[in-house]
Amino acid sequence: YPFSDVSRRAFPDFGLISMSVRTGRSSYHALQTSVTKWLSNRWQAAATYTLSGLWDAHARPHSGLDQVPFETAPDLGGEFTLSEYDQRHRAVFNGIWQVGRGFQLSGLHYFGAGNRASSIYGGDRRVLGAGGEQRLRPDGTLVPKNSFIQPAQNRTDIRVQQRVPLGRISLDLIAEAFNVFNRPNWTLETQESSADFGERVAGQ
């Protein structure tokens, strides 16, 4: 029933009340691996790789203070699927090299792929105000939940450090550069009704 029908409200004397429901759920499964070579012979390195999956579901809708006792449309809550924060692959490699005479070179490379994102149609077609997932299309079908995969990401950062002895103390001069190969890591538009759907909207 529409919210404007006062006779159907659980509490007719109340206006719109914001409520946070903490009955969502999530499940995370992962294979996490790492290899480390400790500092010896003037260098060290480490590599990690994670293969993972994150599933979750938003809280089911409530009427007044109670959860509705019947099944509702999946976009109203309770649908257990891969989360918008799911990332299938993550790998990081880092190393440090003590070149000599107080000079040190270090770097890090990050790779991420299978970065899932929330996907919506756009527009409040269920007239829920700030709530709802906005997945309902004009033809009555639903945009699959979190079905959009963002492009893979690659980034390489480096740091150089020079230690300058000054009697009993020393001075460290540090210079850092991020994404040194200037590789673009794009974020794509995930709203179906947008003219830019699937196009680049941000990058770094």
PDB file of C-alpha atoms in Angstrom:
ATOM      1  CA  TYR A   1       0.000   0.000   0.000  1.00  0.00           C
ATOM      2  CA  PRO A   2       1.203   3.548  -0.643  1.00  0.00           C
ATOM      3  CA  PHE A   3       2.607   5.396   2.349  1.00  0.00           C
ATOM      4  CA  SER A   4       0.049   8.153   1.725  1.00  0.00           C
ATOM      5  CA  ASP A   5      -2.745   5.752   2.833  1.00  0.00           C
ATOM      6  CA  VAL A   6      -2.667   6.660   6.537  1.00  0.00           C
ATOM      7  CA  SER A   7      -5.163   3.929   7.480  1.00  0.00           C
ATOM      8  CA  ARG A   8      -2.694   1.255   6.344  1.00  0.00           C
ATOM      9  CA  ARG A   9       0.276   2.497   8.348  1.00  0.00           C
ATOM     10  CA  ALA A  10       1.480   0.366  11.234  1.00  0.00           C
ATOM     11  CA  PHE A  11       1.536   3.518  13.377  1.00  0.00           C
ATOM     12  CA  PRO A  12      -0.911   6.027  11.779  1.00  0.00           C
ATOM     13  CA  ASP A  13       0.148   8.832  14.137  1.00  0.00           C
ATOM     14  CA  PHE A  14       3.800   8.662  13.035  1.00  0.00           C
ATOM     15  CA  GLY A  15       5.400  10.262   9.998  1.00  0.00           C
ATOM     16  CA  LEU A  16       8.326   8.768   8.061  1.00  0.00           C
ATOM     17  CA  ILE A  17      10.764   7.120  10.505  1.00  0.00           C
ATOM     18  CA  SER A  18      14.274   6.044   9.591  1.00  0.00           C
ATOM     19  CA  MET A  19      15.196   2.583  10.852  1.00  0.00           C
ATOM     20  CA  SER A  20      18.405   0.570  10.416  1.00  0.00           C
ATOM     21  CA  VAL A  21      17.730  -3.179  10.393  1.00  0.00           C
ATOM     22  CA  ARG A  22      20.706  -5.371  11.365  1.00  0.00           C
ATOM     23  CA  THR A  23      19.454  -8.694   9.996  1.00  0.00           C
ATOM     24  CA  GLY A  24      21.552  -8.889   6.835  1.00  0.00           C
ATOM     25  CA  ARG A  25      24.068 -11.708   6.439  1.00  0.00           C
ATOM     26  CA  SER A  26      27.307 -12.429   4.635  1.00  0.00           C
ATOM     27  CA  SER A  27      29.703 -15.293   3.949  1.00  0.00           C
ATOM     28  CA  TYR A  28      33.360 -15.052   2.916  1.00  0.00           C
ATOM     29  CA  HIS A  29      35.481 -17.921   1.579  1.00  0.00           C
ATOM     30  CA  ALA A  30      39.064 -17.552   0.404  1.00  0.00           C
ATOM     31  CA  LEU A  31      42.332 -19.257  -0.399  1.00  0.00           C
ATOM     32  CA  GLN A  32      45.120 -16.999   0.870  1.00  0.00           C
ATOM     33  CA  THR A  33      48.756 -17.697  -0.029  1.00  0.00           C
ATOM     34  CA  SER A  34      52.017 -15.878   0.675  1.00  0.00           C
ATOM     35  CA  VAL A  35      55.727 -16.333   0.011  1.00  0.00           C
ATOM     36  CA  THR A  36      58.365 -14.292   1.835  1.00  0.00           C
ATOM     37  CA  LYS A  37      62.116 -14.051   1.367  1.00  0.00           C
ATOM     38  CA  TRP A  38      63.548 -12.297   4.462  1.00  0.00           C
ATOM     39  CA  LEU A  39      66.266  -9.675   4.256  1.00  0.00           C
ATOM     40  CA  SER A  40      69.610 -11.295   3.443  1.00  0.00           C
ATOM     41  CA  ASN A  41      72.238 -10.595   0.814  1.00  0.00           C
ATOM     42  CA  ARG A  42      70.913  -7.026   0.879  1.00  0.00           C
ATOM     43  CA  TRP A  43      67.398  -7.763  -0.441  1.00  0.00           C
ATOM     44  CA  GLN A  44      64.012  -9.129   0.536  1.00  0.00           C
ATOM     45  CA  ALA A  45      60.735  -9.790  -1.277  1.00  0.00           C
ATOM     46  CA  ALA A  46      57.213 -10.995  -0.598  1.00  0.00           C
ATOM     47  CA  ALA A  47      54.279 -12.046  -2.730  1.00  0.00           C
ATOM     48  CA  THR A  48      50.659 -12.713  -1.749  1.00  0.00           C
ATOM     49  CA  TYR A  49      47.720 -14.041  -3.729  1.00  0.00           C
ATOM     50  CA  THR A  50      44.087 -14.369  -2.650  1.00  0.00           C
ATOM     51  CA  LEU A  51      41.329 -16.216  -4.475  1.00  0.00           C
ATOM     52  CA  SER A  52      38.084 -15.331  -2.742  1.00  0.00           C
ATOM     53  CA  GLY A  53      34.323 -15.012  -2.863  1.00  0.00           C
ATOM     54  CA  LEU A  54      32.063 -12.795  -0.739  1.00  0.00           C
ATOM     55  CA  TRP A  55      28.296 -13.350  -0.615  1.00  0.00           C
ATOM     56  CA  ASP A  56      25.761 -11.239   1.229  1.00  0.00           C
ATOM     57  CA  ALA A  57      22.084 -10.330   1.551  1.00  0.00           C
ATOM     58  CA  HIS A  58      20.421  -7.122   2.690  1.00  0.00           C
ATOM     59  CA  ALA A  59      17.884  -7.241   5.493  1.00  0.00           C
ATOM     60  CA  ARG A  60      14.400  -8.313   4.485  1.00  0.00           C
ATOM     61  CA  PRO A  61      11.703  -5.601   4.668  1.00  0.00           C
ATOM     62  CA  HIS A  62       9.956  -4.743   7.906  1.00  0.00           C
ATOM     63  CA  SER A  63       6.455  -3.509   8.625  1.00  0.00           C
ATOM     64  CA  GLY A  64       6.549  -1.472  11.797  1.00  0.00           C
ATOM     65  CA  LEU A  65       8.937  -3.283  14.118  1.00  0.00           C
ATOM     66  CA  ASP A  66       8.480  -6.768  12.638  1.00  0.00           C
ATOM     67  CA  GLN A  67       9.893  -8.481   9.565  1.00  0.00           C
ATOM     68  CA  VAL A  68       7.164  -9.167   7.006  1.00  0.00           C
ATOM     69  CA  PRO A  69       6.021 -12.823   7.320  1.00  0.00           C
ATOM     70  CA  PHE A  70       5.762 -13.483   3.573  1.00  0.00           C
ATOM     71  CA  GLU A  71       8.038 -13.606   0.543  1.00  0.00           C
ATOM     72  CA  THR A  72       8.719 -10.289  -1.179  1.00  0.00           C
ATOM     73  CA  ALA A  73      10.352  -9.256  -4.445  1.00  0.00           C
ATOM     74  CA  PRO A  74      14.104 -10.046  -4.411  1.00  0.00           C
ATOM     75  CA  ASP A  75      15.084  -6.381  -4.779  1.00  0.00           C
ATOM     76  CA  LEU A  76      13.351  -5.537  -1.488  1.00  0.00           C
ATOM     77  CA  GLY A  77      15.903  -7.543   0.502  1.00  0.00           C
ATOM     78  CA  GLY A  78      16.892 -11.054   1.475  1.00  0.00           C
ATOM     79  CA  GLU A  79      18.439 -12.094  -1.854  1.00  0.00           C
ATOM     80  CA  PHE A  80      21.707 -13.928  -1.076  1.00  0.00           C
ATOM     81  CA  THR A  81      24.167 -13.348  -3.932  1.00  0.00           C
ATOM     82  CA  LEU A  82      27.741 -12.314  -4.563  1.00  0.00           C
ATOM     83  CA  SER A  83      28.390  -9.006  -2.829  1.00  0.00           C
ATOM     84  CA  GLU A  84      29.182  -5.705  -4.525  1.00  0.00           C
ATOM     85  CA  TYR A  85      32.435  -5.854  -2.510  1.00  0.00           C
ATOM     86  CA  ASP A  86      33.414  -9.248  -3.939  1.00  0.00           C
ATOM     87  CA  GLN A  87      36.846  -9.419  -5.562  1.00  0.00           C
ATOM     88  CA  ARG A  88      37.866 -12.705  -7.135  1.00  0.00           C
ATOM     89  CA  HIS A  89      41.628 -12.223  -7.515  1.00  0.00           C
ATOM     90  CA  ARG A  90      44.112 -10.089  -5.569  1.00  0.00           C
ATOM     91  CA  ALA A  91      47.888 -10.292  -5.897  1.00  0.00           C
ATOM     92  CA  VAL A  92      50.594  -8.099  -4.380  1.00  0.00           C
ATOM     93  CA  PHE A  93      54.351  -8.262  -4.877  1.00  0.00           C
ATOM     94  CA  ASN A  94      56.827  -6.084  -2.990  1.00  0.00           C
ATOM     95  CA  GLY A  95      60.582  -5.978  -2.651  1.00  0.00           C
ATOM     96  CA  ILE A  96      63.409  -4.023  -1.005  1.00  0.00           C
ATOM     97  CA  TRP A  97      66.988  -3.789  -2.276  1.00  0.00           C
ATOM     98  CA  GLN A  98      69.785  -2.326  -0.170  1.00  0.00           C
ATOM     99  CA  VAL A  99      71.935  -1.127  -3.058  1.00  0.00           C
ATOM    100  CA  GLY A 100      74.789   0.167  -0.896  1.00  0.00           C
ATOM    101  CA  ARG A 101      76.263   3.354   0.562  1.00  0.00           C
ATOM    102  CA  GLY A 102      72.954   4.083   2.302  1.00  0.00           C
ATOM    103  CA  PHE A 103      70.889   3.873  -0.905  1.00  0.00           C
ATOM    104  CA  GLN A 104      67.738   1.741  -0.865  1.00  0.00           C
ATOM    105  CA  LEU A 105      65.245   0.923  -3.625  1.00  0.00           C
ATOM    106  CA  SER A 106      61.821  -0.588  -2.935  1.00  0.00           C
ATOM    107  CA  GLY A 107      58.643  -1.164  -4.884  1.00  0.00           C
ATOM    108  CA  LEU A 108      55.197  -2.677  -4.864  1.00  0.00           C
ATOM    109  CA  HIS A 109      52.928  -4.006  -7.602  1.00  0.00           C
ATOM    110  CA  TYR A 110      49.196  -4.541  -7.030  1.00  0.00           C
ATOM    111  CA  PHE A 111      46.869  -6.546  -9.284  1.00  0.00           C
ATOM    112  CA  GLY A 112      43.128  -6.951  -8.753  1.00  0.00           C
ATOM    113  CA  ALA A 113      40.594  -8.641 -11.012  1.00  0.00           C
ATOM    114  CA  GLY A 114      36.989  -9.742 -10.767  1.00  0.00           C
ATOM    115  CA  ASN A 115      36.011  -6.557  -8.927  1.00  0.00           C
ATOM    116  CA  ARG A 116      32.239  -6.789  -8.649  1.00  0.00           C
ATOM    117  CA  ALA A 117      30.033  -3.679  -8.494  1.00  0.00           C
ATOM    118  CA  SER A 118      26.408  -2.995  -7.604  1.00  0.00           C
ATOM    119  CA  SER A 119      24.207  -2.716 -10.684  1.00  0.00           C
ATOM    120  CA  ILE A 120      20.948  -0.761 -10.833  1.00  0.00           C
ATOM    121  CA  TYR A 121      18.406   0.390 -13.386  1.00  0.00           C
ATOM    122  CA  GLY A 122      18.048   3.843 -11.825  1.00  0.00           C
ATOM    123  CA  GLY A 123      15.035   5.742 -10.582  1.00  0.00           C
ATOM    124  CA  ASP A 124      12.806   5.037  -7.596  1.00  0.00           C
ATOM    125  CA  ARG A 125      10.206   2.911  -9.411  1.00  0.00           C
ATOM    126  CA  ARG A 126       8.939   1.367  -6.165  1.00  0.00           C
ATOM    127  CA  VAL A 127       8.488   4.812  -4.580  1.00  0.00           C
ATOM    128  CA  LEU A 128      10.540   3.876  -1.534  1.00  0.00           C
ATOM    129  CA  GLY A 129      12.369   7.136  -1.115  1.00  0.00           C
ATOM    130  CA  ALA A 130      15.945   6.579   0.030  1.00  0.00           C
ATOM    131  CA  GLY A 131      15.442   2.810   0.497  1.00  0.00           C
ATOM    132  CA  GLY A 132      15.411   0.030  -2.065  1.00  0.00           C
ATOM    133  CA  GLU A 133      17.984  -1.242  -4.522  1.00  0.00           C
ATOM    134  CA  GLN A 134      16.596   0.521  -7.635  1.00  0.00           C
ATOM    135  CA  ARG A 135      16.862  -2.657  -9.725  1.00  0.00           C
ATOM    136  CA  LEU A 136      13.290  -2.647 -11.056  1.00  0.00           C
ATOM    137  CA  ARG A 137      13.078  -2.004 -14.800  1.00  0.00           C
ATOM    138  CA  PRO A 138      10.054  -0.361 -16.518  1.00  0.00           C
ATOM    139  CA  ASP A 139       9.053  -3.757 -17.994  1.00  0.00           C
ATOM    140  CA  GLY A 140       8.845  -5.318 -14.501  1.00  0.00           C
ATOM    141  CA  THR A 141      12.064  -7.342 -14.716  1.00  0.00           C
ATOM    142  CA  LEU A 142      14.977  -6.874 -12.332  1.00  0.00           C
ATOM    143  CA  VAL A 143      18.579  -5.999 -12.999  1.00  0.00           C
ATOM    144  CA  PRO A 144      20.585  -8.972 -11.657  1.00  0.00           C
ATOM    145  CA  LYS A 145      22.069  -8.092  -8.280  1.00  0.00           C
ATOM    146  CA  ASN A 146      25.735  -7.062  -8.344  1.00  0.00           C
ATOM    147  CA  SER A 147      26.203  -8.569 -11.794  1.00  0.00           C
ATOM    148  CA  PHE A 148      28.639  -5.942 -13.094  1.00  0.00           C
ATOM    149  CA  ILE A 149      32.380  -6.690 -13.187  1.00  0.00           C
ATOM    150  CA  GLN A 150      34.745  -3.724 -13.235  1.00  0.00           C
ATOM    151  CA  PRO A 151      37.994  -3.841 -15.270  1.00  0.00           C
ATOM    152  CA  ALA A 152      41.134  -5.333 -13.761  1.00  0.00           C
ATOM    153  CA  GLN A 153      43.447  -2.990 -11.879  1.00  0.00           C
ATOM    154  CA  ASN A 154      47.226  -2.740 -12.021  1.00  0.00           C
ATOM    155  CA  ARG A 155      49.429  -0.307 -10.131  1.00  0.00           C
ATOM    156  CA  THR A 156      53.175  -0.122  -9.528  1.00  0.00           C
ATOM    157  CA  ASP A 157      54.639   2.145  -6.828  1.00  0.00           C
ATOM    158  CA  ILE A 158      58.339   2.716  -6.118  1.00  0.00           C
ATOM    159  CA  ARG A 159      60.384   4.436  -3.432  1.00  0.00           C
ATOM    160  CA  VAL A 160      64.034   5.444  -3.291  1.00  0.00           C
ATOM    161  CA  GLN A 161      65.770   6.306  -0.048  1.00  0.00           C
ATOM    162  CA  GLN A 162      69.199   7.745   0.627  1.00  0.00           C
ATOM    163  CA  ARG A 163      70.642   7.748   4.140  1.00  0.00           C
ATOM    164  CA  VAL A 164      73.043  10.599   4.771  1.00  0.00           C
ATOM    165  CA  PRO A 165      75.225  10.238   7.908  1.00  0.00           C
ATOM    166  CA  LEU A 166      75.648  13.446   9.897  1.00  0.00           C
ATOM    167  CA  GLY A 167      77.971  12.571  12.758  1.00  0.00           C
ATOM    168  CA  ARG A 168      75.987  10.733  15.440  1.00  0.00           C
ATOM    169  CA  ILE A 169      72.737  11.120  13.534  1.00  0.00           C
ATOM    170  CA  SER A 170      71.646  10.414   9.995  1.00  0.00           C
ATOM    171  CA  LEU A 171      69.214  11.999   7.574  1.00  0.00           C
ATOM    172  CA  ASP A 172      66.930   9.909   5.331  1.00  0.00           C
ATOM    173  CA  LEU A 173      65.953  11.457   1.997  1.00  0.00           C
ATOM    174  CA  ILE A 174      62.899   9.710   0.517  1.00  0.00           C
ATOM    175  CA  ALA A 175      61.191  10.063  -2.848  1.00  0.00           C
ATOM    176  CA  GLU A 176      58.063   8.098  -3.815  1.00  0.00           C
ATOM    177  CA  ALA A 177      56.207   7.659  -7.101  1.00  0.00           C
ATOM    178  CA  PHE A 178      52.779   6.062  -7.445  1.00  0.00           C
ATOM    179  CA  ASN A 179      51.494   4.253 -10.539  1.00  0.00           C
ATOM    180  CA  VAL A 180      54.842   4.913 -12.192  1.00  0.00           C
ATOM    181  CA  PHE A 181      53.774   3.376 -15.519  1.00  0.00           C
ATOM    182  CA  ASN A 182      50.728   5.669 -15.587  1.00  0.00           C
ATOM    183  CA  ARG A 183      48.427   2.728 -16.205  1.00  0.00           C
ATOM    184  CA  PRO A 184      44.754   3.834 -16.136  1.00  0.00           C
ATOM    185  CA  ASN A 185      42.491   1.958 -13.722  1.00  0.00           C
ATOM    186  CA  TRP A 186      38.993   2.726 -14.930  1.00  0.00           C
ATOM    187  CA  THR A 187      35.652   2.586 -13.147  1.00  0.00           C
ATOM    188  CA  LEU A 188      32.666   2.005 -15.441  1.00  0.00           C
ATOM    189  CA  GLU A 189      29.098   3.346 -15.129  1.00  0.00           C
ATOM    190  CA  THR A 190      26.786   0.653 -13.674  1.00  0.00           C
ATOM    191  CA  GLN A 191      23.359   2.339 -14.030  1.00  0.00           C
ATOM    192  CA  GLU A 192      21.458   0.764 -16.940  1.00  0.00           C
ATOM    193  CA  SER A 193      19.265   3.790 -17.618  1.00  0.00           C
ATOM    194  CA  SER A 194      22.286   6.081 -17.932  1.00  0.00           C
ATOM    195  CA  ALA A 195      23.440   7.081 -21.398  1.00  0.00           C
ATOM    196  CA  ASP A 196      26.966   6.282 -20.194  1.00  0.00           C
ATOM    197  CA  PHE A 197      26.146   2.725 -19.067  1.00  0.00           C
ATOM    198  CA  GLY A 198      29.301   0.609 -19.374  1.00  0.00           C
ATOM    199  CA  GLU A 199      31.423   3.653 -20.221  1.00  0.00           C
ATOM    200  CA  ARG A 200      34.373   5.065 -18.276  1.00  0.00           C
ATOM    201  CA  VAL A 201      33.309   7.469 -15.546  1.00  0.00           C
ATOM    202  CA  ALA A 202      36.404   7.622 -13.328  1.00  0.00           C
ATOM    203  CA  GLY A 203      40.003   6.520 -13.281  1.00  0.00           C
ATOM    204  CA  GLN A 204      43.296   6.913 -11.507  1.00  0.00           C
TER     205      GLN A 204
END
